[in-house]
Every structure is written in C-alpha cells, then in structure tokens.
Amino acid sequence: MKIYDSVKKEEVEIEGTKGLVNIMKDGRQVDLYLKGKKTDEDGYLTWDVEHWSSVDGKRFIRCYSLEGRVLSESTGHNIYDLENDFKPEEAEKIELS
C-alpha cells in the first residue's frame, strides 16, 4: 500500500498492516484519517483521526483528533489488541509522522 510520509515529504510503499505495525515499532507514528466520524460504545468520545504509535515495541497507544483538534483521551493496546483495533483498511488516508 502507498502512504504519505510527512517527514520525508514523499509517498512510500508499505507491506500492509504488518508493515505499518513494524514502522510503529521502529518509532514512527501512523495517522489514520477515517472516512467519517467514529463514536465509542458509550457515546462519550467522537473522533475522525487516529494517531497510533508504539511505546516499547510491545505496547501501543492510540490518540484521537476531531476536526483538526487533538483530544486529550488515549487508549493503550498490546500487540494482540492491534488485530481487533488497528484497522488501516477503514482509513481514507494514511500518513507517517
């Protein structure tokens, strides 16, 4: 898949979801710009961009943005959680930060 690297200012070719996870393990942030707004089960949080990064290669953190504003909430995940929660295929656009 081709995604935009905002640091190098160029498009790069990545090997699917596993490639994105490896990039996070290497210290880069993956930004998923969603096709529409998402809301959590409780109706508490609404977002349209997910910012994913790795804490130590085994733990991951997801921060949220809505309409250009970074929200104060975040969620922690382990490598197994990514199979259920990290969904780049649902993104309209993916960028590396």
PDB file of N, CA and C in Angstrom:
ATOM      1  N   MET A   1       0.842  -1.173   0.000  1.00  0.00           N
ATOM      2  CA  MET A   1       0.000   0.000   0.000  1.00  0.00           C
ATOM      3  C   MET A   1       0.886   1.234   0.000  1.00  0.00           C
ATOM      4  N   LYS A   2       0.424   2.280  -0.693  1.00  0.00           N
ATOM      5  CA  LYS A   2       1.171   3.531  -0.739  1.00  0.00           C
ATOM      6  C   LYS A   2       0.596   4.490   0.297  1.00  0.00           C
ATOM      7  N   ILE A   3       1.509   5.063   1.097  1.00  0.00           N
ATOM      8  CA  ILE A   3       1.095   6.050   2.089  1.00  0.00           C
ATOM      9  C   ILE A   3       2.057   7.232   2.037  1.00  0.00           C
ATOM     10  N   TYR A   4       1.614   8.354   2.568  1.00  0.00           N
ATOM     11  CA  TYR A   4       2.418   9.576   2.531  1.00  0.00           C
ATOM     12  C   TYR A   4       3.250   9.696   3.805  1.00  0.00           C
ATOM     13  N   ASP A   5       4.537   9.920   3.651  1.00  0.00           N
ATOM     14  CA  ASP A   5       5.456  10.149   4.764  1.00  0.00           C
ATOM     15  C   ASP A   5       5.614  11.654   4.918  1.00  0.00           C
ATOM     16  N   SER A   6       5.016  12.235   5.955  1.00  0.00           N
ATOM     17  CA  SER A   6       5.029  13.695   6.133  1.00  0.00           C
ATOM     18  C   SER A   6       6.388  14.224   6.587  1.00  0.00           C
ATOM     19  N   VAL A   7       7.282  13.360   7.023  1.00  0.00           N
ATOM     20  CA  VAL A   7       8.628  13.790   7.410  1.00  0.00           C
ATOM     21  C   VAL A   7       9.516  13.887   6.171  1.00  0.00           C
ATOM     22  N   LYS A   8       9.496  12.838   5.354  1.00  0.00           N
ATOM     23  CA  LYS A   8      10.316  12.822   4.139  1.00  0.00           C
ATOM     24  C   LYS A   8       9.639  13.515   2.956  1.00  0.00           C
ATOM     25  N   LYS A   9       8.355  13.866   3.114  1.00  0.00           N
ATOM     26  CA  LYS A   9       7.585  14.553   2.071  1.00  0.00           C
ATOM     27  C   LYS A   9       7.528  13.747   0.769  1.00  0.00           C
ATOM     28  N   GLU A  10       7.226  12.440   0.914  1.00  0.00           N
ATOM     29  CA  GLU A  10       7.119  11.578  -0.258  1.00  0.00           C
ATOM     30  C   GLU A  10       6.206  10.395   0.031  1.00  0.00           C
ATOM     31  N   GLU A  11       5.717   9.761  -1.030  1.00  0.00           N
ATOM     32  CA  GLU A  11       4.930   8.546  -0.862  1.00  0.00           C
ATOM     33  C   GLU A  11       5.880   7.372  -0.735  1.00  0.00           C
ATOM     34  N   VAL A  12       5.525   6.442   0.165  1.00  0.00           N
ATOM     35  CA  VAL A  12       6.330   5.237   0.362  1.00  0.00           C
ATOM     36  C   VAL A  12       5.434   4.018   0.223  1.00  0.00           C
ATOM     37  N   GLU A  13       6.023   2.913  -0.155  1.00  0.00           N
ATOM     38  CA  GLU A  13       5.302   1.656  -0.302  1.00  0.00           C
ATOM     39  C   GLU A  13       5.477   0.841   0.983  1.00  0.00           C
ATOM     40  N   ILE A  14       4.365   0.403   1.573  1.00  0.00           N
ATOM     41  CA  ILE A  14       4.376  -0.357   2.830  1.00  0.00           C
ATOM     42  C   ILE A  14       3.676  -1.695   2.595  1.00  0.00           C
ATOM     43  N   GLU A  15       4.178  -2.739   3.218  1.00  0.00           N
ATOM     44  CA  GLU A  15       3.596  -4.076   3.116  1.00  0.00           C
ATOM     45  C   GLU A  15       2.422  -4.252   4.066  1.00  0.00           C
ATOM     46  N   GLY A  16       1.288  -3.675   3.778  1.00  0.00           N
ATOM     47  CA  GLY A  16       0.046  -3.895   4.519  1.00  0.00           C
ATOM     48  C   GLY A  16       0.105  -3.516   5.988  1.00  0.00           C
ATOM     49  N   THR A  17      -0.822  -4.097   6.750  1.00  0.00           N
ATOM     50  CA  THR A  17      -0.961  -3.795   8.172  1.00  0.00           C
ATOM     51  C   THR A  17       0.296  -4.185   8.954  1.00  0.00           C
ATOM     52  N   LYS A  18       0.880  -5.332   8.644  1.00  0.00           N
ATOM     53  CA  LYS A  18       2.088  -5.757   9.360  1.00  0.00           C
ATOM     54  C   LYS A  18       3.241  -4.780   9.131  1.00  0.00           C
ATOM     55  N   GLY A  19       3.326  -4.242   7.941  1.00  0.00           N
ATOM     56  CA  GLY A  19       4.349  -3.242   7.645  1.00  0.00           C
ATOM     57  C   GLY A  19       4.155  -1.982   8.472  1.00  0.00           C
ATOM     58  N   LEU A  20       2.890  -1.567   8.627  1.00  0.00           N
ATOM     59  CA  LEU A  20       2.596  -0.386   9.447  1.00  0.00           C
ATOM     60  C   LEU A  20       2.941  -0.639  10.915  1.00  0.00           C
ATOM     61  N   VAL A  21       2.645  -1.834  11.410  1.00  0.00           N
ATOM     62  CA  VAL A  21       2.982  -2.175  12.795  1.00  0.00           C
ATOM     63  C   VAL A  21       4.500  -2.140  12.983  1.00  0.00           C
ATOM     64  N   ASN A  22       5.240  -2.666  12.026  1.00  0.00           N
ATOM     65  CA  ASN A  22       6.705  -2.636  12.116  1.00  0.00           C
ATOM     66  C   ASN A  22       7.238  -1.211  12.107  1.00  0.00           C
ATOM     67  N   ILE A  23       6.608  -0.343  11.323  1.00  0.00           N
ATOM     68  CA  ILE A  23       7.017   1.067  11.313  1.00  0.00           C
ATOM     69  C   ILE A  23       6.794   1.699  12.680  1.00  0.00           C
ATOM     70  N   MET A  24       5.669   1.366  13.325  1.00  0.00           N
ATOM     71  CA  MET A  24       5.414   1.889  14.675  1.00  0.00           C
ATOM     72  C   MET A  24       6.451   1.368  15.652  1.00  0.00           C
ATOM     73  N   LYS A  25       6.814   0.097  15.533  1.00  0.00           N
ATOM     74  CA  LYS A  25       7.834  -0.476  16.421  1.00  0.00           C
ATOM     75  C   LYS A  25       9.172   0.235  16.252  1.00  0.00           C
ATOM     76  N   ASP A  26       9.416   0.749  15.039  1.00  0.00           N
ATOM     77  CA  ASP A  26      10.664   1.462  14.752  1.00  0.00           C
ATOM     78  C   ASP A  26      10.623   2.925  15.185  1.00  0.00           C
ATOM     79  N   GLY A  27       9.515   3.349  15.815  1.00  0.00           N
ATOM     80  CA  GLY A  27       9.461   4.691  16.380  1.00  0.00           C
ATOM     81  C   GLY A  27       8.686   5.726  15.601  1.00  0.00           C
ATOM     82  N   ARG A  28       7.996   5.334  14.552  1.00  0.00           N
ATOM     83  CA  ARG A  28       7.216   6.292  13.781  1.00  0.00           C
ATOM     84  C   ARG A  28       5.749   6.235  14.211  1.00  0.00           C
ATOM     85  N   GLN A  29       5.036   7.320  13.969  1.00  0.00           N
ATOM     86  CA  GLN A  29       3.604   7.393  14.256  1.00  0.00           C
ATOM     87  C   GLN A  29       2.830   7.181  12.955  1.00  0.00           C
ATOM     88  N   VAL A  30       1.740   6.412  13.040  1.00  0.00           N
ATOM     89  CA  VAL A  30       0.861   6.172  11.898  1.00  0.00           C
ATOM     90  C   VAL A  30      -0.452   6.900  12.162  1.00  0.00           C
ATOM     91  N   ASP A  31      -0.827   7.795  11.241  1.00  0.00           N
ATOM     92  CA  ASP A  31      -2.065   8.560  11.366  1.00  0.00           C
ATOM     93  C   ASP A  31      -3.094   8.010  10.385  1.00  0.00           C
ATOM     94  N   LEU A  32      -4.235   7.581  10.928  1.00  0.00           N
ATOM     95  CA  LEU A  32      -5.324   7.063  10.105  1.00  0.00           C
ATOM     96  C   LEU A  32      -6.417   8.118  10.017  1.00  0.00           C
ATOM     97  N   TYR A  33      -6.612   8.683   8.838  1.00  0.00           N
ATOM     98  CA  TYR A  33      -7.677   9.649   8.597  1.00  0.00           C
ATOM     99  C   TYR A  33      -8.899   8.862   8.152  1.00  0.00           C
ATOM    100  N   LEU A  34      -9.886   8.789   9.012  1.00  0.00           N
ATOM    101  CA  LEU A  34     -11.047   7.938   8.768  1.00  0.00           C
ATOM    102  C   LEU A  34     -11.986   8.537   7.729  1.00  0.00           C
ATOM    103  N   LYS A  35     -12.815   7.686   7.138  1.00  0.00           N
ATOM    104  CA  LYS A  35     -13.764   8.127   6.110  1.00  0.00           C
ATOM    105  C   LYS A  35     -14.898   8.950   6.704  1.00  0.00           C
ATOM    106  N   GLY A  36     -15.142   8.782   7.991  1.00  0.00           N
ATOM    107  CA  GLY A  36     -16.177   9.536   8.690  1.00  0.00           C
ATOM    108  C   GLY A  36     -15.893   9.521  10.178  1.00  0.00           C
ATOM    109  N   LYS A  37     -16.731  10.176  10.928  1.00  0.00           N
ATOM    110  CA  LYS A  37     -16.557  10.220  12.384  1.00  0.00           C
ATOM    111  C   LYS A  37     -16.924   8.876  12.998  1.00  0.00           C
ATOM    112  N   LYS A  38     -16.194   8.516  14.067  1.00  0.00           N
ATOM    113  CA  LYS A  38     -16.484   7.326  14.862  1.00  0.00           C
ATOM    114  C   LYS A  38     -16.828   7.772  16.272  1.00  0.00           C
ATOM    115  N   THR A  39     -17.681   7.004  16.938  1.00  0.00           N
ATOM    116  CA  THR A  39     -18.037   7.269  18.326  1.00  0.00           C
ATOM    117  C   THR A  39     -17.895   5.976  19.106  1.00  0.00           C
ATOM    118  N   ASP A  40     -17.405   6.066  20.345  1.00  0.00           N
ATOM    119  CA  ASP A  40     -17.263   4.860  21.170  1.00  0.00           C
ATOM    120  C   ASP A  40     -18.638   4.342  21.596  1.00  0.00           C
ATOM    121  N   GLU A  41     -18.636   3.165  22.186  1.00  0.00           N
ATOM    122  CA  GLU A  41     -19.883   2.485  22.581  1.00  0.00           C
ATOM    123  C   GLU A  41     -20.736   3.307  23.533  1.00  0.00           C
ATOM    124  N   ASP A  42     -20.093   4.079  24.397  1.00  0.00           N
ATOM    125  CA  ASP A  42     -20.816   4.856  25.402  1.00  0.00           C
ATOM    126  C   ASP A  42     -21.275   6.219  24.891  1.00  0.00           C
ATOM    127  N   GLY A  43     -20.859   6.582  23.687  1.00  0.00           N
ATOM    128  CA  GLY A  43     -21.212   7.891  23.151  1.00  0.00           C
ATOM    129  C   GLY A  43     -20.410   9.022  23.777  1.00  0.00           C
ATOM    130  N   TYR A  44     -19.339   8.677  24.468  1.00  0.00           N
ATOM    131  CA  TYR A  44     -18.518   9.659  25.173  1.00  0.00           C
ATOM    132  C   TYR A  44     -17.526  10.362  24.243  1.00  0.00           C
ATOM    133  N   LEU A  45     -16.925   9.593  23.342  1.00  0.00           N
ATOM    134  CA  LEU A  45     -15.826  10.106  22.533  1.00  0.00           C
ATOM    135  C   LEU A  45     -16.160   9.974  21.049  1.00  0.00           C
ATOM    136  N   THR A  46     -15.936  11.032  20.302  1.00  0.00           N
ATOM    137  CA  THR A  46     -16.103  11.036  18.851  1.00  0.00           C
ATOM    138  C   THR A  46     -14.804  11.530  18.231  1.00  0.00           C
ATOM    139  N   TRP A  47     -14.349  10.882  17.159  1.00  0.00           N
ATOM    140  CA  TRP A  47     -13.097  11.247  16.515  1.00  0.00           C
ATOM    141  C   TRP A  47     -13.164  10.960  15.018  1.00  0.00           C
ATOM    142  N   ASP A  48     -12.245  11.575  14.283  1.00  0.00           N
ATOM    143  CA  ASP A  48     -12.148  11.307  12.852  1.00  0.00           C
ATOM    144  C   ASP A  48     -10.718  10.988  12.393  1.00  0.00           C
ATOM    145  N   VAL A  49      -9.751  11.081  13.320  1.00  0.00           N
ATOM    146  CA  VAL A  49      -8.363  10.695  13.039  1.00  0.00           C
ATOM    147  C   VAL A  49      -7.836   9.908  14.230  1.00  0.00           C
ATOM    148  N   GLU A  50      -7.134   8.800  13.937  1.00  0.00           N
ATOM    149  CA  GLU A  50      -6.470   8.004  14.973  1.00  0.00           C
ATOM    150  C   GLU A  50      -4.963   8.137  14.766  1.00  0.00           C
ATOM    151  N   HIS A  51      -4.242   8.446  15.844  1.00  0.00           N
ATOM    152  CA  HIS A  51      -2.784   8.571  15.817  1.00  0.00           C
ATOM    153  C   HIS A  51      -2.214   7.391  16.605  1.00  0.00           C
ATOM    154  N   TRP A  52      -1.583   6.452  15.912  1.00  0.00           N
ATOM    155  CA  TRP A  52      -1.057   5.240  16.535  1.00  0.00           C
ATOM    156  C   TRP A  52       0.466   5.316  16.645  1.00  0.00           C
ATOM    157  N   SER A  53       0.991   4.898  17.803  1.00  0.00           N
ATOM    158  CA  SER A  53       2.440   4.816  17.986  1.00  0.00           C
ATOM    159  C   SER A  53       2.752   3.721  18.993  1.00  0.00           C
ATOM    160  N   SER A  54       4.015   3.315  19.025  1.00  0.00           N
ATOM    161  CA  SER A  54       4.447   2.252  19.935  1.00  0.00           C
ATOM    162  C   SER A  54       5.200   2.854  21.108  1.00  0.00           C
ATOM    163  N   VAL A  55       4.942   2.308  22.281  1.00  0.00           N
ATOM    164  CA  VAL A  55       5.639   2.744  23.487  1.00  0.00           C
ATOM    165  C   VAL A  55       7.000   2.068  23.569  1.00  0.00           C
ATOM    166  N   ASP A  56       7.022   0.745  23.365  1.00  0.00           N
ATOM    167  CA  ASP A  56       8.272  -0.006  23.501  1.00  0.00           C
ATOM    168  C   ASP A  56       8.356  -1.211  22.557  1.00  0.00           C
ATOM    169  N   GLY A  57       7.598  -1.209  21.507  1.00  0.00           N
ATOM    170  CA  GLY A  57       7.601  -2.329  20.569  1.00  0.00           C
ATOM    171  C   GLY A  57       6.600  -3.414  20.916  1.00  0.00           C
ATOM    172  N   LYS A  58       6.102  -3.396  22.151  1.00  0.00           N
ATOM    173  CA  LYS A  58       5.112  -4.382  22.595  1.00  0.00           C
ATOM    174  C   LYS A  58       3.801  -3.724  22.998  1.00  0.00           C
ATOM    175  N   ARG A  59       3.896  -2.474  23.413  1.00  0.00           N
ATOM    176  CA  ARG A  59       2.702  -1.716  23.811  1.00  0.00           C
ATOM    177  C   ARG A  59       2.500  -0.559  22.844  1.00  0.00           C
ATOM    178  N   PHE A  60       1.238  -0.285  22.565  1.00  0.00           N
ATOM    179  CA  PHE A  60       0.892   0.733  21.588  1.00  0.00           C
ATOM    180  C   PHE A  60      -0.116   1.693  22.199  1.00  0.00           C
ATOM    181  N   ILE A  61      -0.110   2.915  21.703  1.00  0.00           N
ATOM    182  CA  ILE A  61      -1.040   3.918  22.199  1.00  0.00           C
ATOM    183  C   ILE A  61      -1.757   4.531  20.993  1.00  0.00           C
ATOM    184  N   ARG A  62      -3.042   4.784  21.184  1.00  0.00           N
ATOM    185  CA  ARG A  62      -3.852   5.436  20.154  1.00  0.00           C
ATOM    186  C   ARG A  62      -4.391   6.741  20.738  1.00  0.00           C
ATOM    187  N   CYS A  63      -4.076   7.843  20.081  1.00  0.00           N
ATOM    188  CA  CYS A  63      -4.619   9.151  20.436  1.00  0.00           C
ATOM    189  C   CYS A  63      -5.621   9.531  19.353  1.00  0.00           C
ATOM    190  N   TYR A  64      -6.456  10.499  19.681  1.00  0.00           N
ATOM    191  CA  TYR A  64      -7.567  10.830  18.790  1.00  0.00           C
ATOM    192  C   TYR A  64      -7.579  12.313  18.454  1.00  0.00           C
ATOM    193  N   SER A  65      -8.115  12.620  17.257  1.00  0.00           N
ATOM    194  CA  SER A  65      -8.368  14.005  16.840  1.00  0.00           C
ATOM    195  C   SER A  65      -9.775  14.085  16.272  1.00  0.00           C
ATOM    196  N   LEU A  66     -10.362  15.259  16.396  1.00  0.00           N
ATOM    197  CA  LEU A  66     -11.672  15.519  15.822  1.00  0.00           C
ATOM    198  C   LEU A  66     -11.634  16.884  15.164  1.00  0.00           C
ATOM    199  N   GLU A  67     -11.886  16.889  13.868  1.00  0.00           N
ATOM    200  CA  GLU A  67     -11.941  18.131  13.089  1.00  0.00           C
ATOM    201  C   GLU A  67     -10.704  19.005  13.308  1.00  0.00           C
ATOM    202  N   GLY A  68      -9.529  18.380  13.311  1.00  0.00           N
ATOM    203  CA  GLY A  68      -8.271  19.107  13.429  1.00  0.00           C
ATOM    204  C   GLY A  68      -7.791  19.383  14.842  1.00  0.00           C
ATOM    205  N   ARG A  69      -8.590  19.038  15.852  1.00  0.00           N
ATOM    206  CA  ARG A  69      -8.176  19.263  17.249  1.00  0.00           C
ATOM    207  C   ARG A  69      -7.801  17.934  17.885  1.00  0.00           C
ATOM    208  N   VAL A  70      -6.630  17.892  18.511  1.00  0.00           N
ATOM    209  CA  VAL A  70      -6.193  16.684  19.218  1.00  0.00           C
ATOM    210  C   VAL A  70      -6.965  16.598  20.522  1.00  0.00           C
ATOM    211  N   LEU A  71      -7.552  15.439  20.779  1.00  0.00           N
ATOM    212  CA  LEU A  71      -8.327  15.227  22.002  1.00  0.00           C
ATOM    213  C   LEU A  71      -7.418  14.720  23.109  1.00  0.00           C
ATOM    214  N   SER A  72      -7.806  14.912  24.347  1.00  0.00           N
ATOM    215  CA  SER A  72      -6.954  14.526  25.479  1.00  0.00           C
ATOM    216  C   SER A  72      -7.017  13.033  25.794  1.00  0.00           C
ATOM    217  N   GLU A  73      -7.970  12.313  25.246  1.00  0.00           N
ATOM    218  CA  GLU A  73      -8.108  10.891  25.527  1.00  0.00           C
ATOM    219  C   GLU A  73      -7.121  10.070  24.701  1.00  0.00           C
ATOM    220  N   SER A  74      -6.740   8.935  25.255  1.00  0.00           N
ATOM    221  CA  SER A  74      -5.912   7.963  24.541  1.00  0.00           C
ATOM    222  C   SER A  74      -6.239   6.579  25.078  1.00  0.00           C
ATOM    223  N   THR A  75      -5.871   5.563  24.318  1.00  0.00           N
ATOM    224  CA  THR A  75      -6.093   4.184  24.753  1.00  0.00           C
ATOM    225  C   THR A  75      -4.798   3.400  24.577  1.00  0.00           C
ATOM    226  N   GLY A  76      -4.559   2.462  25.477  1.00  0.00           N
ATOM    227  CA  GLY A  76      -3.388   1.607  25.415  1.00  0.00           C
ATOM    228  C   GLY A  76      -3.753   0.240  24.871  1.00  0.00           C
ATOM    229  N   HIS A  77      -2.831  -0.358  24.119  1.00  0.00           N
ATOM    230  CA  HIS A  77      -3.087  -1.645  23.478  1.00  0.00           C
ATOM    231  C   HIS A  77      -1.824  -2.495  23.514  1.00  0.00           C
ATOM    232  N   ASN A  78      -2.001  -3.808  23.551  1.00  0.00           N
ATOM    233  CA  ASN A  78      -0.856  -4.689  23.370  1.00  0.00           C
ATOM    234  C   ASN A  78      -0.863  -5.176  21.917  1.00  0.00           C
ATOM    235  N   ILE A  79       0.135  -5.944  21.547  1.00  0.00           N
ATOM    236  CA  ILE A  79       0.278  -6.376  20.157  1.00  0.00           C
ATOM    237  C   ILE A  79      -0.937  -7.194  19.702  1.00  0.00           C
ATOM    238  N   TYR A  80      -1.566  -7.927  20.611  1.00  0.00           N
ATOM    239  CA  TYR A  80      -2.723  -8.744  20.241  1.00  0.00           C
ATOM    240  C   TYR A  80      -3.977  -7.894  20.042  1.00  0.00           C
ATOM    241  N   ASP A  81      -4.080  -6.775  20.771  1.00  0.00           N
ATOM    242  CA  ASP A  81      -5.209  -5.859  20.596  1.00  0.00           C
ATOM    243  C   ASP A  81      -5.228  -5.255  19.192  1.00  0.00           C
ATOM    244  N   LEU A  82      -4.054  -5.116  18.598  1.00  0.00           N
ATOM    245  CA  LEU A  82      -3.989  -4.472  17.289  1.00  0.00           C
ATOM    246  C   LEU A  82      -4.804  -5.226  16.245  1.00  0.00           C
ATOM    247  N   GLU A  83      -4.894  -6.547  16.384  1.00  0.00           N
ATOM    248  CA  GLU A  83      -5.664  -7.337  15.430  1.00  0.00           C
ATOM    249  C   GLU A  83      -7.128  -6.910  15.408  1.00  0.00           C
ATOM    250  N   ASN A  84      -7.650  -6.445  16.544  1.00  0.00           N
ATOM    251  CA  ASN A  84      -9.052  -6.024  16.624  1.00  0.00           C
ATOM    252  C   ASN A  84      -9.246  -4.517  16.461  1.00  0.00           C
ATOM    253  N   ASP A  85      -8.266  -3.714  16.876  1.00  0.00           N
ATOM    254  CA  ASP A  85      -8.463  -2.273  16.967  1.00  0.00           C
ATOM    255  C   ASP A  85      -7.743  -1.438  15.909  1.00  0.00           C
ATOM    256  N   PHE A  86      -6.644  -1.916  15.374  1.00  0.00           N
ATOM    257  CA  PHE A  86      -5.869  -1.173  14.377  1.00  0.00           C
ATOM    258  C   PHE A  86      -6.367  -1.586  12.995  1.00  0.00           C
ATOM    259  N   LYS A  87      -7.118  -0.676  12.343  1.00  0.00           N
ATOM    260  CA  LYS A  87      -7.764  -1.022  11.077  1.00  0.00           C
ATOM    261  C   LYS A  87      -7.448   0.012   9.993  1.00  0.00           C
ATOM    262  N   PRO A  88      -6.261  -0.066   9.423  1.00  0.00           N
ATOM    263  CA  PRO A  88      -5.903   0.890   8.373  1.00  0.00           C
ATOM    264  C   PRO A  88      -6.777   0.769   7.128  1.00  0.00           C
ATOM    265  N   GLU A  89      -7.382  -0.387   6.926  1.00  0.00           N
ATOM    266  CA  GLU A  89      -8.245  -0.567   5.755  1.00  0.00           C
ATOM    267  C   GLU A  89      -9.505   0.301   5.815  1.00  0.00           C
ATOM    268  N   GLU A  90      -9.857   0.787   7.000  1.00  0.00           N
ATOM    269  CA  GLU A  90     -11.021   1.659   7.151  1.00  0.00           C
ATOM    270  C   GLU A  90     -10.674   3.138   6.954  1.00  0.00           C
ATOM    271  N   ALA A  91      -9.407   3.419   6.725  1.00  0.00           N
ATOM    272  CA  ALA A  91      -8.955   4.812   6.596  1.00  0.00           C
ATOM    273  C   ALA A  91      -9.115   5.307   5.166  1.00  0.00           C
ATOM    274  N   GLU A  92      -9.432   6.573   5.068  1.00  0.00           N
ATOM    275  CA  GLU A  92      -9.488   7.226   3.765  1.00  0.00           C
ATOM    276  C   GLU A  92      -8.067   7.578   3.307  1.00  0.00           C
ATOM    277  N   LYS A  93      -7.229   7.943   4.290  1.00  0.00           N
ATOM    278  CA  LYS A  93      -5.845   8.335   4.007  1.00  0.00           C
ATOM    279  C   LYS A  93      -4.987   7.906   5.183  1.00  0.00           C
ATOM    280  N   ILE A  94      -3.745   7.489   4.907  1.00  0.00           N
ATOM    281  CA  ILE A  94      -2.795   7.094   5.943  1.00  0.00           C
ATOM    282  C   ILE A  94      -1.528   7.916   5.760  1.00  0.00           C
ATOM    283  N   GLU A  95      -1.006   8.440   6.880  1.00  0.00           N
ATOM    284  CA  GLU A  95       0.250   9.201   6.839  1.00  0.00           C
ATOM    285  C   GLU A  95       1.185   8.716   7.927  1.00  0.00           C
ATOM    286  N   LEU A  96       2.478   8.833   7.654  1.00  0.00           N
ATOM    287  CA  LEU A  96       3.508   8.602   8.668  1.00  0.00           C
ATOM    288  C   LEU A  96       3.958   9.940   9.201  1.00  0.00           C
ATOM    289  N   SER A  97       4.088  10.040  10.519  1.00  0.00           N
ATOM    290  CA  SER A  97       4.588  11.275  11.132  1.00  0.00           C
ATOM    291  C   SER A  97       5.907  11.012  11.810  1.00  0.00           C
TER     292      SER A  97
END
